[in-house]
mmCIF file of C-alpha atoms in Angstrom:
data_model
loop_
_atom_site.group_PDB
_atom_site.id
_atom_site.type_symbol
_atom_site.label_atom_id
_atom_site.label_comp_id
_atom_site.label_asym_id
_atom_site.label_seq_id
_atom_site.Cartn_x
_atom_site.Cartn_y
_atom_site.Cartn_z
ATOM 1 C CA UNK Q 1 26.197 222.578 -71.179
ATOM 2 C CA UNK Q 2 29.084 224.934 -70.857
ATOM 3 C CA UNK Q 3 30.033 227.251 -73.699
ATOM 4 C CA UNK Q 4 32.439 227.037 -76.653
ATOM 5 C CA UNK Q 5 35.972 225.969 -75.761
ATOM 6 C CA UNK Q 6 34.968 224.624 -72.367
ATOM 7 C CA UNK Q 7 34.643 221.130 -71.046
ATOM 8 C CA UNK Q 8 31.062 220.109 -71.685
ATOM 9 C CA UNK Q 9 29.143 218.397 -68.919
ATOM 10 C CA UNK Q 10 26.036 216.325 -69.520
ATOM 11 C CA UNK Q 11 23.315 215.451 -67.063
ATOM 12 C CA UNK Q 12 24.089 216.560 -63.532
ATOM 13 C CA UNK Q 13 22.966 213.191 -62.218
ATOM 14 C CA UNK Q 14 25.909 211.570 -64.018
ATOM 15 C CA UNK Q 15 28.468 213.838 -62.402
ATOM 16 C CA UNK Q 16 28.165 211.944 -59.089
ATOM 17 C CA UNK Q 17 27.577 214.474 -56.369
ATOM 18 C CA UNK Q 18 26.092 212.470 -53.548
ATOM 19 C CA UNK Q 19 27.612 212.743 -50.141
ATOM 20 C CA UNK Q 20 28.682 209.127 -50.307
ATOM 21 C CA UNK Q 21 30.583 209.664 -53.583
ATOM 22 C CA UNK Q 22 32.309 212.787 -52.327
ATOM 23 C CA UNK Q 23 33.242 211.104 -49.065
ATOM 24 C CA UNK Q 24 34.627 208.066 -50.916
ATOM 25 C CA UNK Q 25 36.712 210.208 -53.267
ATOM 26 C CA UNK Q 26 38.205 212.135 -50.291
ATOM 27 C CA UNK Q 27 38.916 208.862 -48.436
ATOM 28 C CA UNK Q 28 40.675 207.414 -51.441
ATOM 29 C CA UNK Q 29 42.801 210.552 -51.802
ATOM 30 C CA UNK Q 30 43.697 210.493 -48.049
ATOM 31 C CA UNK Q 31 44.878 206.884 -48.380
ATOM 32 C CA UNK Q 32 47.012 207.676 -51.467
ATOM 33 C CA UNK Q 33 48.538 210.779 -49.811
ATOM 34 C CA UNK Q 34 49.231 208.802 -46.629
ATOM 35 C CA UNK Q 35 51.069 206.146 -48.635
ATOM 36 C CA UNK Q 36 52.975 208.851 -50.534
ATOM 37 C CA UNK Q 37 53.982 210.583 -47.285
ATOM 38 C CA UNK Q 38 55.342 207.291 -45.934
ATOM 39 C CA UNK Q 39 57.341 206.728 -49.124
ATOM 40 C CA UNK Q 40 58.740 210.253 -48.926
ATOM 41 C CA UNK Q 41 59.708 209.613 -45.287
ATOM 42 C CA UNK Q 42 61.583 206.427 -46.313
ATOM 43 C CA UNK Q 43 63.323 208.455 -49.086
ATOM 44 C CA UNK Q 44 64.327 211.125 -46.563
ATOM 45 C CA UNK Q 45 62.320 213.768 -48.434
ATOM 46 C CA UNK Q 46 60.865 215.601 -45.480
ATOM 47 C CA UNK Q 47 59.906 218.542 -47.714
ATOM 48 C CA UNK Q 48 57.591 216.346 -49.841
ATOM 49 C CA UNK Q 49 56.394 214.462 -46.780
ATOM 50 C CA UNK Q 50 55.394 217.715 -45.142
ATOM 51 C CA UNK Q 51 53.522 218.786 -48.292
ATOM 52 C CA UNK Q 52 51.591 215.442 -48.324
ATOM 53 C CA UNK Q 53 50.794 215.694 -44.623
ATOM 54 C CA UNK Q 54 49.431 219.243 -45.048
ATOM 55 C CA UNK Q 55 47.285 217.969 -47.910
ATOM 56 C CA UNK Q 56 46.044 215.084 -45.755
ATOM 57 C CA UNK Q 57 45.078 217.517 -43.002
ATOM 58 C CA UNK Q 58 43.019 219.605 -45.423
ATOM 59 C CA UNK Q 59 41.341 216.528 -46.873
ATOM 60 C CA UNK Q 60 40.463 215.188 -43.474
ATOM 61 C CA UNK Q 61 38.855 218.520 -42.596
ATOM 62 C CA UNK Q 62 36.878 218.383 -45.843
ATOM 63 C CA UNK Q 63 35.879 214.776 -45.193
ATOM 64 C CA UNK Q 64 34.669 215.716 -41.677
ATOM 65 C CA UNK Q 65 32.350 218.295 -43.335
ATOM 66 C CA UNK Q 66 30.537 215.685 -45.379
ATOM 67 C CA UNK Q 67 27.177 214.788 -43.851
ATOM 68 C CA UNK Q 68 27.238 211.352 -42.220
ATOM 69 C CA UNK Q 69 24.714 209.149 -40.491
ATOM 70 C CA UNK Q 70 25.108 209.444 -36.688
ATOM 71 C CA UNK Q 71 25.432 206.246 -34.660
ATOM 72 C CA UNK Q 72 22.053 206.913 -33.110
ATOM 73 C CA UNK Q 73 20.399 207.210 -36.522
ATOM 74 C CA UNK Q 74 22.076 203.939 -37.584
ATOM 75 C CA UNK Q 75 20.756 202.049 -34.590
ATOM 76 C CA UNK Q 76 17.258 203.379 -35.149
ATOM 77 C CA UNK Q 77 17.436 202.426 -38.834
ATOM 78 C CA UNK Q 78 18.565 198.884 -37.894
ATOM 79 C CA UNK Q 79 15.684 198.539 -35.439
ATOM 80 C CA UNK Q 80 13.213 199.791 -38.045
ATOM 81 C CA UNK Q 81 14.557 197.380 -40.673
ATOM 82 C CA UNK Q 82 14.176 194.490 -38.234
ATOM 83 C CA UNK Q 83 10.687 195.498 -37.289
ATOM 84 C CA UNK Q 84 9.717 195.858 -40.961
ATOM 85 C CA UNK Q 85 11.032 192.326 -41.676
ATOM 86 C CA UNK Q 86 9.036 191.016 -38.711
ATOM 87 C CA UNK Q 87 5.859 192.830 -39.869
ATOM 88 C CA UNK Q 88 6.299 191.209 -43.274
ATOM 89 C CA UNK Q 89 6.500 187.816 -41.574
ATOM 90 C CA UNK Q 90 10.228 187.432 -42.530
ATOM 91 C CA UNK Q 91 12.848 186.250 -40.002
ATOM 92 C CA UNK Q 92 15.338 189.014 -39.469
ATOM 93 C CA UNK Q 93 18.772 187.916 -40.591
ATOM 94 C CA UNK Q 94 21.916 189.996 -40.895
ATOM 95 C CA UNK Q 95 21.995 189.986 -44.739
ATOM 96 C CA UNK Q 96 18.298 190.873 -45.050
ATOM 97 C CA UNK Q 97 18.808 193.824 -42.676
ATOM 98 C CA UNK Q 98 21.859 194.935 -44.626
ATOM 99 C CA UNK Q 99 19.954 194.785 -47.874
ATOM 100 C CA UNK Q 100 17.152 196.962 -46.472
ATOM 101 C CA UNK Q 101 19.736 199.451 -45.279
ATOM 102 C CA UNK Q 102 22.383 199.479 -48.016
ATOM 103 C CA UNK Q 103 20.739 197.910 -51.072
ATOM 104 C CA UNK Q 104 19.027 199.685 -53.929
ATOM 105 C CA UNK Q 105 16.426 202.077 -52.500
ATOM 106 C CA UNK Q 106 17.708 201.291 -48.999
ATOM 107 C CA UNK Q 107 17.801 203.716 -46.109
ATOM 108 C CA UNK Q 108 21.504 204.352 -46.462
ATOM 109 C CA UNK Q 109 21.853 203.761 -50.253
ATOM 110 C CA UNK Q 110 23.389 207.228 -50.954
ATOM 111 C CA UNK Q 111 24.392 208.204 -47.360
ATOM 112 C CA UNK Q 112 27.683 208.013 -45.622
ATOM 113 C CA UNK Q 113 27.735 205.624 -42.673
ATOM 114 C CA UNK Q 114 31.079 206.258 -41.001
ATOM 115 C CA UNK Q 115 31.967 202.741 -40.015
ATOM 116 C CA UNK Q 116 35.737 202.627 -39.742
ATOM 117 C CA UNK Q 117 35.691 200.276 -36.811
ATOM 118 C CA UNK Q 118 32.882 197.942 -37.933
ATOM 119 C CA UNK Q 119 30.406 199.276 -35.453
ATOM 120 C CA UNK Q 120 27.500 198.989 -37.977
ATOM 121 C CA UNK Q 121 28.123 195.273 -38.435
ATOM 122 C CA UNK Q 122 28.316 194.826 -34.690
ATOM 123 C CA UNK Q 123 25.053 196.756 -34.234
ATOM 124 C CA UNK Q 124 23.260 194.751 -36.911
ATOM 125 C CA UNK Q 125 24.559 191.436 -35.450
ATOM 126 C CA UNK Q 126 23.649 192.402 -31.937
ATOM 127 C CA UNK Q 127 20.107 193.531 -32.693
ATOM 128 C CA UNK Q 128 19.433 190.614 -35.062
ATOM 129 C CA UNK Q 129 20.742 188.239 -32.377
ATOM 130 C CA UNK Q 130 18.374 189.784 -29.789
ATOM 131 C CA UNK Q 131 15.302 188.981 -31.874
ATOM 132 C CA UNK Q 132 16.392 185.698 -33.431
ATOM 133 C CA UNK Q 133 14.954 182.616 -31.819
ATOM 134 C CA UNK Q 134 17.455 180.663 -29.722
ATOM 135 C CA UNK Q 135 15.977 177.323 -30.705
ATOM 136 C CA UNK Q 136 13.800 176.298 -33.652
ATOM 137 C CA UNK Q 137 10.128 176.726 -32.797
ATOM 138 C CA UNK Q 138 10.650 179.491 -30.270
ATOM 139 C CA UNK Q 139 8.528 182.535 -30.968
ATOM 140 C CA UNK Q 140 10.414 185.573 -32.293
ATOM 141 C CA UNK Q 141 10.774 188.609 -30.092
ATOM 142 C CA UNK Q 142 10.289 192.134 -31.244
ATOM 143 C CA UNK Q 143 13.274 194.486 -30.876
ATOM 144 C CA UNK Q 144 11.597 196.032 -27.782
ATOM 145 C CA UNK Q 145 10.959 192.618 -26.272
ATOM 146 C CA UNK Q 146 14.511 191.553 -27.019
ATOM 147 C CA UNK Q 147 15.882 194.504 -25.065
ATOM 148 C CA UNK Q 148 13.786 194.016 -21.991
ATOM 149 C CA UNK Q 149 14.293 190.267 -21.648
#
């Protein structure tokens, strides 16, 4: 705890310092500043608009410094999740894969997956579709078999 007259902080785990939390705070502030800049433009307050735009630029630079999961890492994690489900005798479905990746204790639970364009959902859907049987009773393919056939 900090000394007399200072703000006192408790357990560091409660402060919220994961990459994901930092990234989300920055993203939220960028959105708010973008909206403010648009409102200043409508009000013909270019001085305030310029200040918001400068702040946005700094926040975008900070956001870009936060460690994120690369697209390649994401694809590998999706493949691994599918293979784990198959090894456990469970049919890979989109929501099951998402739970393994983003749920409590999941691969990406506290990581930032930069998915502004929905690429993660497309990747999960594509890879799950590759291994899902086309008709009931067809044997399931592994991720590797799904890619080759």
